[in-house]
């Protein structure tokens, strides 16, 4: 398992994407899968940056593991910000026009639809969100 600990600042997004992409390349992920994972990673990390710590800067820990049994990447985001389970948010009604839809929720919807599995756990005062994608 590889781990990146970084300040939860949008300016660090390139470092987070670079960390994940380097791991994906070592496991020969296709460009399609890498792009899907990159979009999901961006959504989750930017949400941590914007919402987890309010006006303060906190830490984010991103771990990358490879599940050989499932041939899947497991990317886990850990923060000690406000408790929040994004999986509890109701999916947006994508049949409505953009003007008719409520603001918010589309990003995590895309994450849930593009990953094979998304899991949330609140443990020891920390949010833990895992993205799992077959490579």
XYZ file of C-alpha atoms in Angstrom:
135
model
C 0.000 0.000 0.000
C 1.193 3.513 -0.823
C 0.100 6.564 1.175
C 0.130 10.294 0.466
C -0.519 12.727 3.316
C -1.183 16.225 2.093
C -2.863 19.495 3.053
C -6.463 19.509 1.846
C -5.967 22.396 -0.553
C -7.261 22.487 -4.129
C -3.760 23.634 -5.155
C -2.556 20.127 -4.228
C -4.935 18.360 -6.621
C -2.203 17.814 -9.236
C -0.039 16.066 -6.618
C -2.930 13.813 -5.627
C -3.742 12.919 -9.257
C -0.027 12.342 -9.952
C 0.233 10.011 -6.954
C -2.779 7.952 -8.061
C -1.737 7.895 -11.739
C 1.755 6.658 -10.872
C 0.206 3.750 -8.981
C -2.274 2.998 -11.765
C 0.531 2.929 -14.344
C 2.429 0.380 -12.231
C -0.644 -1.849 -12.431
C -1.149 -1.311 -16.189
C -4.523 0.408 -15.906
C -6.110 1.268 -19.242
C -6.451 4.937 -20.169
C -10.256 4.634 -19.904
C -10.080 3.281 -16.340
C -7.407 5.810 -15.377
C -9.586 8.668 -16.621
C -12.621 7.362 -14.702
C -10.550 7.079 -11.534
C -9.001 10.530 -12.036
C -12.456 12.137 -12.302
C -13.589 10.359 -9.124
C -10.386 11.255 -7.254
C -10.743 14.904 -8.246
C -14.355 15.032 -7.070
C -13.628 13.450 -3.692
C -10.443 15.424 -2.981
C -11.963 18.785 -3.970
C -14.986 18.065 -1.756
C -12.657 17.385 1.186
C -10.830 20.650 0.447
C -14.027 22.695 0.271
C -16.182 21.155 2.983
C -14.375 18.929 5.490
C -12.614 21.594 7.534
C -14.725 24.709 7.029
C -12.462 27.759 6.790
C -9.439 25.903 8.169
C -6.872 23.793 6.354
C -6.727 20.180 7.404
C -4.942 17.077 6.242
C -6.076 14.483 3.746
C -4.585 11.033 3.547
C -4.910 9.155 0.284
C -3.924 5.516 0.161
C -3.610 3.289 -2.873
C -3.815 -0.460 -2.554
C -4.155 -3.197 -5.140
C -6.504 -6.095 -4.420
C -4.954 -8.980 -6.343
C -7.989 -11.232 -5.803
C -10.348 -8.739 -7.429
C -7.679 -7.202 -9.699
C -8.887 -3.837 -8.432
C -7.462 -0.536 -7.319
C -8.601 0.544 -3.853
C -8.163 4.273 -3.263
C -9.095 5.470 0.215
C -9.488 9.070 1.347
C -9.225 9.802 5.063
C -9.894 13.149 6.708
C -10.653 14.230 10.257
C -13.045 16.969 9.205
C -16.770 17.176 9.803
C -18.493 13.797 9.728
C -20.136 13.372 6.327
C -21.263 10.300 4.421
C -21.703 11.371 0.789
C -23.323 8.029 -0.030
C -26.383 9.002 2.045
C -27.142 11.915 -0.268
C -30.009 11.117 -2.599
C -28.990 10.754 -6.241
C -29.975 13.714 -8.410
C -32.811 13.294 -10.884
C -30.801 13.362 -14.085
C -33.986 13.304 -16.174
C -34.569 16.944 -15.189
C -32.893 19.786 -17.040
C -29.945 21.495 -15.365
C -32.197 24.440 -14.501
C -34.756 22.207 -12.785
C -32.303 20.107 -10.761
C -31.239 21.005 -7.249
C -27.651 22.170 -6.885
C -25.196 19.585 -5.613
C -24.930 15.835 -5.634
C -24.001 15.329 -9.281
C -20.296 14.818 -8.544
C -20.746 12.023 -6.020
C -23.366 10.495 -8.336
C -20.738 10.339 -11.093
C -18.281 8.788 -8.617
C -20.794 6.108 -7.622
C -21.670 5.303 -11.239
C -18.075 5.172 -12.522
C -16.561 3.059 -9.729
C -17.332 -0.615 -9.152
C -17.774 0.001 -5.448
C -17.748 3.031 -3.133
C -17.701 2.557 0.643
C -17.892 4.993 3.539
C -16.924 4.449 7.154
C -16.665 6.862 10.080
C -14.120 5.534 12.532
C -11.952 7.073 15.261
C -13.218 10.558 14.392
C -12.295 10.190 10.725
C -14.184 9.986 7.441
C -12.973 7.106 5.281
C -14.211 6.908 1.710
C -12.943 4.080 -0.497
C -13.184 3.899 -4.271
C -12.783 0.456 -5.823
C -12.301 -0.071 -9.546
C -11.369 -3.215 -11.455
C -8.290 -2.652 -13.558
